[in-house]
Amino acid sequence: MLPTSLGETGVRAVTDKFVAWTRGYREGVALTHGYGHPRLQKSGPSPVPGYVVQLASLAAAAKARGERWPALDVDTRRALLDAAFASAGVRALPPRPIGQHVVADLMAFYFRSSEANDECYNALINREVCRPIAITTKRPEPLKKM
């Protein structure tokens, strides 16, 4: 679901941030609206109850194959996720976590992040970080791999 280039530590870090995001989720918070969209939208109900059901469903699907999720081969996991996405109506990566499916939301959480953007370009761009204009005129520093 997440790039293997993150390694186990990186995947754990993204997952921990996603869990923290779910714990801090607040219903009815005003969302950013883009230029030309004057109508203010608010965040909906917490997606967490749905996430619990979806994770249990994935675990049950793995168990039906006689394994736990981590023990399944990549092709089997991909097939189970394809079926889960089809069932949830996921057709594309959402612009942000929207509660349609926990895995799609985890992927959106990561792939729409500054960290993913930096990893893609192997440069410290900090797309979603407020920074002085003077910095934006300079070539970003390469990422330092740990």
mmCIF file with all atom_site columns, C-alpha atoms in Angstrom:
data_model
loop_
_atom_site.group_PDB
_atom_site.id
_atom_site.type_symbol
_atom_site.label_atom_id
_atom_site.label_alt_id
_atom_site.label_comp_id
_atom_site.label_asym_id
_atom_site.label_entity_id
_atom_site.label_seq_id
_atom_site.pdbx_PDB_ins_code
_atom_site.Cartn_x
_atom_site.Cartn_y
_atom_site.Cartn_z
_atom_site.occupancy
_atom_site.B_iso_or_equiv
_atom_site.pdbx_formal_charge
_atom_site.auth_seq_id
_atom_site.auth_comp_id
_atom_site.auth_asym_id
_atom_site.auth_atom_id
_atom_site.pdbx_PDB_model_num
ATOM 1   C CA . MET A 1 1   ? 0.000   0.000   0.000  1.00 0.00 ? 1   MET A CA 1
ATOM 2   C CA . LEU A 1 2   ? 2.934   2.302   0.714  1.00 0.00 ? 2   LEU A CA 1
ATOM 3   C CA . PRO A 1 3   ? 6.234   2.434   -1.173 1.00 0.00 ? 3   PRO A CA 1
ATOM 4   C CA . THR A 1 4   ? 8.740   -0.238  -0.189 1.00 0.00 ? 4   THR A CA 1
ATOM 5   C CA . SER A 1 5   ? 11.410  2.471   -0.411 1.00 0.00 ? 5   SER A CA 1
ATOM 6   C CA . LEU A 1 6   ? 10.113  3.764   2.935  1.00 0.00 ? 6   LEU A CA 1
ATOM 7   C CA . GLY A 1 7   ? 11.298  0.594   4.614  1.00 0.00 ? 7   GLY A CA 1
ATOM 8   C CA . GLU A 1 8   ? 9.686   -0.847  7.709  1.00 0.00 ? 8   GLU A CA 1
ATOM 9   C CA . THR A 1 9   ? 10.605  2.184   9.823  1.00 0.00 ? 9   THR A CA 1
ATOM 10  C CA . GLY A 1 10  ? 9.163   4.636   7.311  1.00 0.00 ? 10  GLY A CA 1
ATOM 11  C CA . VAL A 1 11  ? 5.942   2.657   6.891  1.00 0.00 ? 11  VAL A CA 1
ATOM 12  C CA . ARG A 1 12  ? 5.565   2.530   10.679 1.00 0.00 ? 12  ARG A CA 1
ATOM 13  C CA . ALA A 1 13  ? 6.123   6.309   10.888 1.00 0.00 ? 13  ALA A CA 1
ATOM 14  C CA . VAL A 1 14  ? 3.470   7.024   8.223  1.00 0.00 ? 14  VAL A CA 1
ATOM 15  C CA . THR A 1 15  ? 1.057   4.616   9.902  1.00 0.00 ? 15  THR A CA 1
ATOM 16  C CA . ASP A 1 16  ? 1.638   6.227   13.298 1.00 0.00 ? 16  ASP A CA 1
ATOM 17  C CA . LYS A 1 17  ? 0.966   9.686   11.813 1.00 0.00 ? 17  LYS A CA 1
ATOM 18  C CA . PHE A 1 18  ? -2.228  8.386   10.194 1.00 0.00 ? 18  PHE A CA 1
ATOM 19  C CA . VAL A 1 19  ? -3.400  6.909   13.516 1.00 0.00 ? 19  VAL A CA 1
ATOM 20  C CA . ALA A 1 20  ? -2.624  10.249  15.211 1.00 0.00 ? 20  ALA A CA 1
ATOM 21  C CA . TRP A 1 21  ? -4.649  11.993  12.493 1.00 0.00 ? 21  TRP A CA 1
ATOM 22  C CA . THR A 1 22  ? -7.630  9.701   13.176 1.00 0.00 ? 22  THR A CA 1
ATOM 23  C CA . ARG A 1 23  ? -7.366  10.374  16.920 1.00 0.00 ? 23  ARG A CA 1
ATOM 24  C CA . GLY A 1 24  ? -7.310  14.115  16.322 1.00 0.00 ? 24  GLY A CA 1
ATOM 25  C CA . TYR A 1 25  ? -10.131 14.086  13.762 1.00 0.00 ? 25  TYR A CA 1
ATOM 26  C CA . ARG A 1 26  ? -12.901 16.551  14.567 1.00 0.00 ? 26  ARG A CA 1
ATOM 27  C CA . GLU A 1 27  ? -16.326 16.611  12.971 1.00 0.00 ? 27  GLU A CA 1
ATOM 28  C CA . GLY A 1 28  ? -17.748 19.889  11.647 1.00 0.00 ? 28  GLY A CA 1
ATOM 29  C CA . VAL A 1 29  ? -14.411 21.645  11.106 1.00 0.00 ? 29  VAL A CA 1
ATOM 30  C CA . ALA A 1 30  ? -14.293 24.118  8.223  1.00 0.00 ? 30  ALA A CA 1
ATOM 31  C CA . LEU A 1 31  ? -12.295 22.748  5.276  1.00 0.00 ? 31  LEU A CA 1
ATOM 32  C CA . THR A 1 32  ? -10.255 24.764  2.839  1.00 0.00 ? 32  THR A CA 1
ATOM 33  C CA . HIS A 1 33  ? -12.215 25.822  -0.176 1.00 0.00 ? 33  HIS A CA 1
ATOM 34  C CA . GLY A 1 34  ? -10.463 26.635  -3.407 1.00 0.00 ? 34  GLY A CA 1
ATOM 35  C CA . TYR A 1 35  ? -10.590 29.729  -5.526 1.00 0.00 ? 35  TYR A CA 1
ATOM 36  C CA . GLY A 1 36  ? -13.960 30.017  -7.220 1.00 0.00 ? 36  GLY A CA 1
ATOM 37  C CA . HIS A 1 37  ? -15.664 27.787  -4.652 1.00 0.00 ? 37  HIS A CA 1
ATOM 38  C CA . PRO A 1 38  ? -17.164 30.269  -2.199 1.00 0.00 ? 38  PRO A CA 1
ATOM 39  C CA . ARG A 1 39  ? -19.303 27.699  -0.374 1.00 0.00 ? 39  ARG A CA 1
ATOM 40  C CA . LEU A 1 40  ? -17.642 26.605  2.857  1.00 0.00 ? 40  LEU A CA 1
ATOM 41  C CA . GLN A 1 41  ? -17.595 22.864  3.475  1.00 0.00 ? 41  GLN A CA 1
ATOM 42  C CA . LYS A 1 42  ? -17.140 21.163  6.824  1.00 0.00 ? 42  LYS A CA 1
ATOM 43  C CA . SER A 1 43  ? -15.606 17.849  7.777  1.00 0.00 ? 43  SER A CA 1
ATOM 44  C CA . GLY A 1 44  ? -18.046 14.985  8.078  1.00 0.00 ? 44  GLY A CA 1
ATOM 45  C CA . PRO A 1 45  ? -18.441 12.337  10.753 1.00 0.00 ? 45  PRO A CA 1
ATOM 46  C CA . SER A 1 46  ? -15.369 10.488  11.938 1.00 0.00 ? 46  SER A CA 1
ATOM 47  C CA . PRO A 1 47  ? -14.321 7.743   9.528  1.00 0.00 ? 47  PRO A CA 1
ATOM 48  C CA . VAL A 1 48  ? -12.857 5.628   12.352 1.00 0.00 ? 48  VAL A CA 1
ATOM 49  C CA . PRO A 1 49  ? -15.887 3.358   12.964 1.00 0.00 ? 49  PRO A CA 1
ATOM 50  C CA . GLY A 1 50  ? -15.888 2.484   9.261  1.00 0.00 ? 50  GLY A CA 1
ATOM 51  C CA . TYR A 1 51  ? -12.138 1.910   9.348  1.00 0.00 ? 51  TYR A CA 1
ATOM 52  C CA . VAL A 1 52  ? -12.539 -0.643  12.144 1.00 0.00 ? 52  VAL A CA 1
ATOM 53  C CA . VAL A 1 53  ? -15.112 -2.574  10.109 1.00 0.00 ? 53  VAL A CA 1
ATOM 54  C CA . GLN A 1 54  ? -12.965 -2.408  6.965  1.00 0.00 ? 54  GLN A CA 1
ATOM 55  C CA . LEU A 1 55  ? -9.834  -3.635  8.775  1.00 0.00 ? 55  LEU A CA 1
ATOM 56  C CA . ALA A 1 56  ? -11.821 -6.495  10.320 1.00 0.00 ? 56  ALA A CA 1
ATOM 57  C CA . SER A 1 57  ? -13.126 -7.384  6.852  1.00 0.00 ? 57  SER A CA 1
ATOM 58  C CA . LEU A 1 58  ? -9.594  -7.493  5.411  1.00 0.00 ? 58  LEU A CA 1
ATOM 59  C CA . ALA A 1 59  ? -8.435  -9.641  8.344  1.00 0.00 ? 59  ALA A CA 1
ATOM 60  C CA . ALA A 1 60  ? -11.380 -12.010 7.780  1.00 0.00 ? 60  ALA A CA 1
ATOM 61  C CA . ALA A 1 61  ? -10.590 -12.246 4.061  1.00 0.00 ? 61  ALA A CA 1
ATOM 62  C CA . ALA A 1 62  ? -6.984  -13.149 4.901  1.00 0.00 ? 62  ALA A CA 1
ATOM 63  C CA . LYS A 1 63  ? -8.133  -15.693 7.467  1.00 0.00 ? 63  LYS A CA 1
ATOM 64  C CA . ALA A 1 64  ? -10.424 -17.262 4.861  1.00 0.00 ? 64  ALA A CA 1
ATOM 65  C CA . ARG A 1 65  ? -7.256  -17.875 2.867  1.00 0.00 ? 65  ARG A CA 1
ATOM 66  C CA . GLY A 1 66  ? -5.684  -19.514 5.919  1.00 0.00 ? 66  GLY A CA 1
ATOM 67  C CA . GLU A 1 67  ? -3.264  -16.676 6.693  1.00 0.00 ? 67  GLU A CA 1
ATOM 68  C CA . ARG A 1 68  ? -2.900  -13.437 8.586  1.00 0.00 ? 68  ARG A CA 1
ATOM 69  C CA . TRP A 1 69  ? -2.630  -10.309 6.397  1.00 0.00 ? 69  TRP A CA 1
ATOM 70  C CA . PRO A 1 70  ? 1.192   -9.881  6.669  1.00 0.00 ? 70  PRO A CA 1
ATOM 71  C CA . ALA A 1 71  ? 1.744   -13.522 5.643  1.00 0.00 ? 71  ALA A CA 1
ATOM 72  C CA . LEU A 1 72  ? -0.207  -13.167 2.377  1.00 0.00 ? 72  LEU A CA 1
ATOM 73  C CA . ASP A 1 73  ? 1.782   -12.756 -0.819 1.00 0.00 ? 73  ASP A CA 1
ATOM 74  C CA . VAL A 1 74  ? 1.605   -9.414  -2.615 1.00 0.00 ? 74  VAL A CA 1
ATOM 75  C CA . ASP A 1 75  ? -0.677  -10.637 -5.410 1.00 0.00 ? 75  ASP A CA 1
ATOM 76  C CA . THR A 1 76  ? -3.227  -12.014 -2.925 1.00 0.00 ? 76  THR A CA 1
ATOM 77  C CA . ARG A 1 77  ? -3.171  -8.807  -0.871 1.00 0.00 ? 77  ARG A CA 1
ATOM 78  C CA . ARG A 1 78  ? -3.618  -6.794  -4.065 1.00 0.00 ? 78  ARG A CA 1
ATOM 79  C CA . ALA A 1 79  ? -6.593  -8.941  -5.128 1.00 0.00 ? 79  ALA A CA 1
ATOM 80  C CA . LEU A 1 80  ? -8.239  -8.592  -1.713 1.00 0.00 ? 80  LEU A CA 1
ATOM 81  C CA . LEU A 1 81  ? -7.708  -4.825  -1.765 1.00 0.00 ? 81  LEU A CA 1
ATOM 82  C CA . ASP A 1 82  ? -9.067  -4.566  -5.304 1.00 0.00 ? 82  ASP A CA 1
ATOM 83  C CA . ALA A 1 83  ? -12.225 -6.339  -4.131 1.00 0.00 ? 83  ALA A CA 1
ATOM 84  C CA . ALA A 1 84  ? -12.470 -4.158  -1.022 1.00 0.00 ? 84  ALA A CA 1
ATOM 85  C CA . PHE A 1 85  ? -12.013 -0.985  -3.092 1.00 0.00 ? 85  PHE A CA 1
ATOM 86  C CA . ALA A 1 86  ? -14.651 -2.099  -5.582 1.00 0.00 ? 86  ALA A CA 1
ATOM 87  C CA . SER A 1 87  ? -17.055 -2.842  -2.738 1.00 0.00 ? 87  SER A CA 1
ATOM 88  C CA . ALA A 1 88  ? -16.409 0.589   -1.186 1.00 0.00 ? 88  ALA A CA 1
ATOM 89  C CA . GLY A 1 89  ? -16.704 2.370   -4.542 1.00 0.00 ? 89  GLY A CA 1
ATOM 90  C CA . VAL A 1 90  ? -13.083 3.568   -4.552 1.00 0.00 ? 90  VAL A CA 1
ATOM 91  C CA . ARG A 1 91  ? -12.151 4.390   -8.142 1.00 0.00 ? 91  ARG A CA 1
ATOM 92  C CA . ALA A 1 92  ? -9.244  6.796   -7.591 1.00 0.00 ? 92  ALA A CA 1
ATOM 93  C CA . LEU A 1 93  ? -6.990  8.070   -4.856 1.00 0.00 ? 93  LEU A CA 1
ATOM 94  C CA . PRO A 1 94  ? -8.993  10.686  -2.953 1.00 0.00 ? 94  PRO A CA 1
ATOM 95  C CA . PRO A 1 95  ? -7.621  14.217  -2.538 1.00 0.00 ? 95  PRO A CA 1
ATOM 96  C CA . ARG A 1 96  ? -7.495  13.623  1.235  1.00 0.00 ? 96  ARG A CA 1
ATOM 97  C CA . PRO A 1 97  ? -8.777  10.920  3.590  1.00 0.00 ? 97  PRO A CA 1
ATOM 98  C CA . ILE A 1 98  ? -12.561 10.934  3.130  1.00 0.00 ? 98  ILE A CA 1
ATOM 99  C CA . GLY A 1 99  ? -13.663 7.734   4.850  1.00 0.00 ? 99  GLY A CA 1
ATOM 100 C CA . GLN A 1 100 ? -14.427 5.657   1.781  1.00 0.00 ? 100 GLN A CA 1
ATOM 101 C CA . HIS A 1 101 ? -11.881 2.955   2.685  1.00 0.00 ? 101 HIS A CA 1
ATOM 102 C CA . VAL A 1 102 ? -9.130  2.911   5.312  1.00 0.00 ? 102 VAL A CA 1
ATOM 103 C CA . VAL A 1 103 ? -6.439  1.749   2.869  1.00 0.00 ? 103 VAL A CA 1
ATOM 104 C CA . ALA A 1 104 ? -7.317  4.380   0.248  1.00 0.00 ? 104 ALA A CA 1
ATOM 105 C CA . ASP A 1 105 ? -7.323  6.992   3.006  1.00 0.00 ? 105 ASP A CA 1
ATOM 106 C CA . LEU A 1 106 ? -3.928  5.858   4.319  1.00 0.00 ? 106 LEU A CA 1
ATOM 107 C CA . MET A 1 107 ? -2.572  6.053   0.788  1.00 0.00 ? 107 MET A CA 1
ATOM 108 C CA . ALA A 1 108 ? -4.063  9.543   0.264  1.00 0.00 ? 108 ALA A CA 1
ATOM 109 C CA . PHE A 1 109 ? -2.693  10.621  3.642  1.00 0.00 ? 109 PHE A CA 1
ATOM 110 C CA . TYR A 1 110 ? 0.813   9.665   2.528  1.00 0.00 ? 110 TYR A CA 1
ATOM 111 C CA . PHE A 1 111 ? 0.846   10.301  -1.232 1.00 0.00 ? 111 PHE A CA 1
ATOM 112 C CA . ARG A 1 112 ? -0.708  13.773  -0.884 1.00 0.00 ? 112 ARG A CA 1
ATOM 113 C CA . SER A 1 113 ? 1.818   14.757  1.819  1.00 0.00 ? 113 SER A CA 1
ATOM 114 C CA . SER A 1 114 ? 4.891   16.974  1.680  1.00 0.00 ? 114 SER A CA 1
ATOM 115 C CA . GLU A 1 115 ? 6.993   13.971  2.696  1.00 0.00 ? 115 GLU A CA 1
ATOM 116 C CA . ALA A 1 116 ? 5.844   11.940  -0.313 1.00 0.00 ? 116 ALA A CA 1
ATOM 117 C CA . ASN A 1 117 ? 6.447   14.893  -2.613 1.00 0.00 ? 117 ASN A CA 1
ATOM 118 C CA . ASP A 1 118 ? 9.964   15.287  -1.212 1.00 0.00 ? 118 ASP A CA 1
ATOM 119 C CA . GLU A 1 119 ? 10.619  11.538  -1.567 1.00 0.00 ? 119 GLU A CA 1
ATOM 120 C CA . CYS A 1 120 ? 9.399   11.603  -5.174 1.00 0.00 ? 120 CYS A CA 1
ATOM 121 C CA . TYR A 1 121 ? 11.813  14.376  -6.136 1.00 0.00 ? 121 TYR A CA 1
ATOM 122 C CA . ASN A 1 122 ? 14.529  13.350  -3.658 1.00 0.00 ? 122 ASN A CA 1
ATOM 123 C CA . ALA A 1 123 ? 14.643  16.968  -2.523 1.00 0.00 ? 123 ALA A CA 1
ATOM 124 C CA . LEU A 1 124 ? 13.543  18.931  0.530  1.00 0.00 ? 124 LEU A CA 1
ATOM 125 C CA . ILE A 1 125 ? 10.746  20.877  -1.163 1.00 0.00 ? 125 ILE A CA 1
ATOM 126 C CA . ASN A 1 126 ? 8.333   21.091  1.805  1.00 0.00 ? 126 ASN A CA 1
ATOM 127 C CA . ARG A 1 127 ? 5.364   21.703  -0.493 1.00 0.00 ? 127 ARG A CA 1
ATOM 128 C CA . GLU A 1 128 ? 2.824   21.953  2.350  1.00 0.00 ? 128 GLU A CA 1
ATOM 129 C CA . VAL A 1 129 ? 5.068   23.863  4.753  1.00 0.00 ? 129 VAL A CA 1
ATOM 130 C CA . CYS A 1 130 ? 4.884   27.618  5.167  1.00 0.00 ? 130 CYS A CA 1
ATOM 131 C CA . ARG A 1 131 ? 8.249   29.081  4.199  1.00 0.00 ? 131 ARG A CA 1
ATOM 132 C CA . PRO A 1 132 ? 9.683   32.478  3.207  1.00 0.00 ? 132 PRO A CA 1
ATOM 133 C CA . ILE A 1 133 ? 9.474   33.451  -0.463 1.00 0.00 ? 133 ILE A CA 1
ATOM 134 C CA . ALA A 1 134 ? 13.271  33.793  -0.643 1.00 0.00 ? 134 ALA A CA 1
ATOM 135 C CA . ILE A 1 135 ? 13.574  30.036  -0.089 1.00 0.00 ? 135 ILE A CA 1
ATOM 136 C CA . THR A 1 136 ? 11.225  29.257  -2.961 1.00 0.00 ? 136 THR A CA 1
ATOM 137 C CA . THR A 1 137 ? 13.579  30.885  -5.462 1.00 0.00 ? 137 THR A CA 1
ATOM 138 C CA . LYS A 1 138 ? 16.443  28.514  -4.617 1.00 0.00 ? 138 LYS A CA 1
ATOM 139 C CA . ARG A 1 139 ? 16.961  24.929  -5.735 1.00 0.00 ? 139 ARG A CA 1
ATOM 140 C CA . PRO A 1 140 ? 15.786  22.566  -2.946 1.00 0.00 ? 140 PRO A CA 1
ATOM 141 C CA . GLU A 1 141 ? 18.439  20.682  -1.024 1.00 0.00 ? 141 GLU A CA 1
ATOM 142 C CA . PRO A 1 142 ? 18.675  16.930  -1.719 1.00 0.00 ? 142 PRO A CA 1
ATOM 143 C CA . LEU A 1 143 ? 17.084  14.693  0.908  1.00 0.00 ? 143 LEU A CA 1
ATOM 144 C CA . LYS A 1 144 ? 19.475  13.298  3.451  1.00 0.00 ? 144 LYS A CA 1
ATOM 145 C CA . LYS A 1 145 ? 18.888  9.572   3.763  1.00 0.00 ? 145 LYS A CA 1
ATOM 146 C CA . MET A 1 146 ? 19.119  8.148   7.235  1.00 0.00 ? 146 MET A CA 1
#
